[in-house]
Backbone as a printed PyTorch tensor [residue, N CA C, xyz], in Angstrom:
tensor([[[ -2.6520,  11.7270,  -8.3050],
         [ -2.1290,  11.3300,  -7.0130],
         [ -1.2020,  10.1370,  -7.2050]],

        [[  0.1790,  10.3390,  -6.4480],
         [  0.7430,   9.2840,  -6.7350],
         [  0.8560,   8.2640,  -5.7430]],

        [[  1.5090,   6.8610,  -6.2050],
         [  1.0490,   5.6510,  -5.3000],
         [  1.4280,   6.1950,  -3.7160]],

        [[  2.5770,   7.3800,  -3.5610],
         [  2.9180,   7.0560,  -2.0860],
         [  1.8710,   7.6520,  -1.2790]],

        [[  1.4920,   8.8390,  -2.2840],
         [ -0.0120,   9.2280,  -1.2770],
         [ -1.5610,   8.4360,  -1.4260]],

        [[ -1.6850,   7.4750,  -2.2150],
         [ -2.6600,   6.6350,  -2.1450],
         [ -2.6340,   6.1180,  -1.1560]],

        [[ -1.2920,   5.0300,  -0.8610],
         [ -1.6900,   3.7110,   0.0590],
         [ -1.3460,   4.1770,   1.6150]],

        [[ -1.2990,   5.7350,   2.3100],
         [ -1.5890,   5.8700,   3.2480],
         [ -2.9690,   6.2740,   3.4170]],

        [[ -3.5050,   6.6430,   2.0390],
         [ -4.8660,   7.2770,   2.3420],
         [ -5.7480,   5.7760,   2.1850]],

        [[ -5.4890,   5.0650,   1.5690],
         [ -6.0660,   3.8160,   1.8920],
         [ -6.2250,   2.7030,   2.6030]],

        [[ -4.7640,   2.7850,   3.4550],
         [ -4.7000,   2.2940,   4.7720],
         [ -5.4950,   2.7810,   5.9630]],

        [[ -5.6970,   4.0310,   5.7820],
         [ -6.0790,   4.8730,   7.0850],
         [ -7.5890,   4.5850,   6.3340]],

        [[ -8.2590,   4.4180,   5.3820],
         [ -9.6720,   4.1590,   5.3870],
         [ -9.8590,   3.1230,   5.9280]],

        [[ -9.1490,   2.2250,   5.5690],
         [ -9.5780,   0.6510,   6.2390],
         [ -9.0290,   0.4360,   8.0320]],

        [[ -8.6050,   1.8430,   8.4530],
         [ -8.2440,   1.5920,   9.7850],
         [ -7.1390,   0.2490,  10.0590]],

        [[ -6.0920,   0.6180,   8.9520],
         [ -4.9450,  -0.3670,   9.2850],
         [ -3.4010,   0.4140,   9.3770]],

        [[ -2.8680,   0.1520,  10.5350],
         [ -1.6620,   0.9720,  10.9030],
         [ -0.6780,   0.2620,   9.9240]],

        [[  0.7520,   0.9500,  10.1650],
         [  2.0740,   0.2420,   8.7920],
         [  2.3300,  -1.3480,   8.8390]],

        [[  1.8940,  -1.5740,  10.8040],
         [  2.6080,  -2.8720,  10.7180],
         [  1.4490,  -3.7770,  10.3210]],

        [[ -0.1170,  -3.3430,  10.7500],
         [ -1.0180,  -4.2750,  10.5300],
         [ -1.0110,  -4.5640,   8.8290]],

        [[ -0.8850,  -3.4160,   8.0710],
         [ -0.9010,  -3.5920,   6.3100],
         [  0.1650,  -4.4660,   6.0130]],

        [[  1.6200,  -4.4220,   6.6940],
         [  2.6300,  -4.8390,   6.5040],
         [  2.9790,  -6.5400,   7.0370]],

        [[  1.6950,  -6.9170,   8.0730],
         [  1.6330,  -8.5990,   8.2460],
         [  0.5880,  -8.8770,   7.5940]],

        [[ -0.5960,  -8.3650,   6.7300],
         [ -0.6040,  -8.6300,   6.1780],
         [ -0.2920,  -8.8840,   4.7610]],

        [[  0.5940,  -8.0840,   4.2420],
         [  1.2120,  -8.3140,   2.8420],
         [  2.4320,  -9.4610,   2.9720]],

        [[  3.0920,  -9.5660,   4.6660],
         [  3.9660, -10.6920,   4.4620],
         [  5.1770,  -9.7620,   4.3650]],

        [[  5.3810,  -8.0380,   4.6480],
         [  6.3360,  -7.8600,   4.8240],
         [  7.0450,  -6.8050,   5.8680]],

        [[  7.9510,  -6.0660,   6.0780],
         [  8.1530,  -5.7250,   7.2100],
         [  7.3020,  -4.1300,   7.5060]],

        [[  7.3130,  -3.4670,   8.4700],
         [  7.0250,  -1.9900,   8.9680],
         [  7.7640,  -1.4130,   8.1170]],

        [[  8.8520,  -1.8520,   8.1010],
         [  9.2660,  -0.6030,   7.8770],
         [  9.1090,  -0.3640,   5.7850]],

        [[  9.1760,  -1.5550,   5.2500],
         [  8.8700,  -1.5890,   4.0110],
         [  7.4430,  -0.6930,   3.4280]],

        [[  6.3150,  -1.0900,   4.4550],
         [  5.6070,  -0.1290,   4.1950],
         [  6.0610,   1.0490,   3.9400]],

        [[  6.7790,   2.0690,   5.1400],
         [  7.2560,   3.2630,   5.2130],
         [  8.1150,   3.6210,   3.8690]],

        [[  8.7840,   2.9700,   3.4410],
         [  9.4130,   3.2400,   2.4030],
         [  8.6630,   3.7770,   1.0210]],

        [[  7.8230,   2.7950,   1.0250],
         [  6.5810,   2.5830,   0.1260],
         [  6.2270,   4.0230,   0.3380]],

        [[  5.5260,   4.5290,   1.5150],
         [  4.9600,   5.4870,   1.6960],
         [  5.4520,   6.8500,   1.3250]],

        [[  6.9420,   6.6940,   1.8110],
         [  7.8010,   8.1840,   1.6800],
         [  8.8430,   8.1330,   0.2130]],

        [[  8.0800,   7.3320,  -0.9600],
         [  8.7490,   6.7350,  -1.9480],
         [ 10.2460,   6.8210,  -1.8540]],

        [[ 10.9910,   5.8480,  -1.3930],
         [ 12.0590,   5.2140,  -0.5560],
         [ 11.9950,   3.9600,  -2.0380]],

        [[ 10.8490,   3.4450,  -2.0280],
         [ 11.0220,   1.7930,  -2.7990],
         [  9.8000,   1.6750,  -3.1520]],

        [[  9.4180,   0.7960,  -4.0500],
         [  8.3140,   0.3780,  -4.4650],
         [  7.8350,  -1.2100,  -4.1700]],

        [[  6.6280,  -1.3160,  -4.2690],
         [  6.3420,  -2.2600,  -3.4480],
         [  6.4960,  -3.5210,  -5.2870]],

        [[  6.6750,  -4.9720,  -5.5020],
         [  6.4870,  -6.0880,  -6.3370],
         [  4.8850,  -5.9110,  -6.5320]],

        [[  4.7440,  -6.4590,  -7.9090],
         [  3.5980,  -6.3670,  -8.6190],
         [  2.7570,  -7.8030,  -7.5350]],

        [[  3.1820,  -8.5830,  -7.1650],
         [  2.6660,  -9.2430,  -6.2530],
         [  1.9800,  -8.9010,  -4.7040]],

        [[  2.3390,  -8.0380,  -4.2860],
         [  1.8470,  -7.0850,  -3.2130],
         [  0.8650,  -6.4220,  -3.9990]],

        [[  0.9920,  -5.5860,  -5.0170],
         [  0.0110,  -4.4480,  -5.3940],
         [ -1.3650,  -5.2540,  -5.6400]],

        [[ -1.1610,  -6.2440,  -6.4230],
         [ -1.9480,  -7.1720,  -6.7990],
         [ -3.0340,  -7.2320,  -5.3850]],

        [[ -2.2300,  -7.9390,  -4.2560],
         [ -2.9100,  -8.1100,  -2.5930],
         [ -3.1900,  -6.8450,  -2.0010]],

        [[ -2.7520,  -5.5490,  -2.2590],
         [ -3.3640,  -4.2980,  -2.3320],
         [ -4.7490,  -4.3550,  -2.4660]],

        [[ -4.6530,  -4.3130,  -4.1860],
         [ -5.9480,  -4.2560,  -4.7150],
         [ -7.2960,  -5.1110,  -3.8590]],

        [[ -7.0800,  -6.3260,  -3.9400],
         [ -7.9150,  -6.9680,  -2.9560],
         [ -8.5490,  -6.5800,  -1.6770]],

        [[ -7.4320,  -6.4370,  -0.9660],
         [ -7.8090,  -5.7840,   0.6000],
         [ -8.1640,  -4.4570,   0.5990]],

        [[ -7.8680,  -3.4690,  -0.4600],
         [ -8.9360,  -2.2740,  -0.6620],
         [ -9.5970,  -2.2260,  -1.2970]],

        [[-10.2430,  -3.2560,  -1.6030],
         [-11.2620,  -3.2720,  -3.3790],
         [-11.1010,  -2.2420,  -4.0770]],

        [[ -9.8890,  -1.8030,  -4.2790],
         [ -9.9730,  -1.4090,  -5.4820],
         [ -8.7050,  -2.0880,  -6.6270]],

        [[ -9.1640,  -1.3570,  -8.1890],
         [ -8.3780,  -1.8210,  -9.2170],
         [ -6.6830,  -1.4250,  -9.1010]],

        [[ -6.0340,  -2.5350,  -9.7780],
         [ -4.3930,  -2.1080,  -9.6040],
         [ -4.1380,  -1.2680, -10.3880]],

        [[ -4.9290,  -0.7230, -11.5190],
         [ -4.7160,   0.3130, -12.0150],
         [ -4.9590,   1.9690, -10.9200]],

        [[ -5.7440,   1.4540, -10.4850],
         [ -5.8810,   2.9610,  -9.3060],
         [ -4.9990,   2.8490,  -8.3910]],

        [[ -4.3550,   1.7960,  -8.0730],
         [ -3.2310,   1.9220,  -7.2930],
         [ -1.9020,   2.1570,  -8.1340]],

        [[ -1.7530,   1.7160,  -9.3400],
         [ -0.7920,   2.5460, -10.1910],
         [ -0.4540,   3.6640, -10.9230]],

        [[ -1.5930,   4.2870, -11.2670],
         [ -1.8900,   5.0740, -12.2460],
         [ -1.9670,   6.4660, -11.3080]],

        [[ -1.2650,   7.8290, -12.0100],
         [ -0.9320,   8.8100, -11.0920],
         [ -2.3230,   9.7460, -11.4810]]])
């Protein structure tokens, strides 16, 4: 599975919409979306704050 279908399936576990994931990472709606519909990738500094707020490892958020 790759990252763009992870971090909607991991958003929607934690019951957080684009913009709520997206104030908290510090960046916009629509960046999420991008993220999502691989448009762009998110800085190893976000993935990092990923990992945290879904407990899980940045390797499971990187690794296909």
């Amino acid at each position: 599975m790759r990252f763009s279908e992870k971090l909607p399936k991991l958003r929607k576990n934690n019951n957080l919409s684009q913009e709520q994931l997206a104030e908290q990472l510090g960046v916009s709606r629509q960046a999420v979306s991008k993220w999502e519909s691989e448009q762009s990738t998110p800085d190893i500094e976000k993935i990092i704050i990923m990992s945290e707020l879904f407990e899980v490892t940045t390797d499971y958020i990187l690794k296909g």
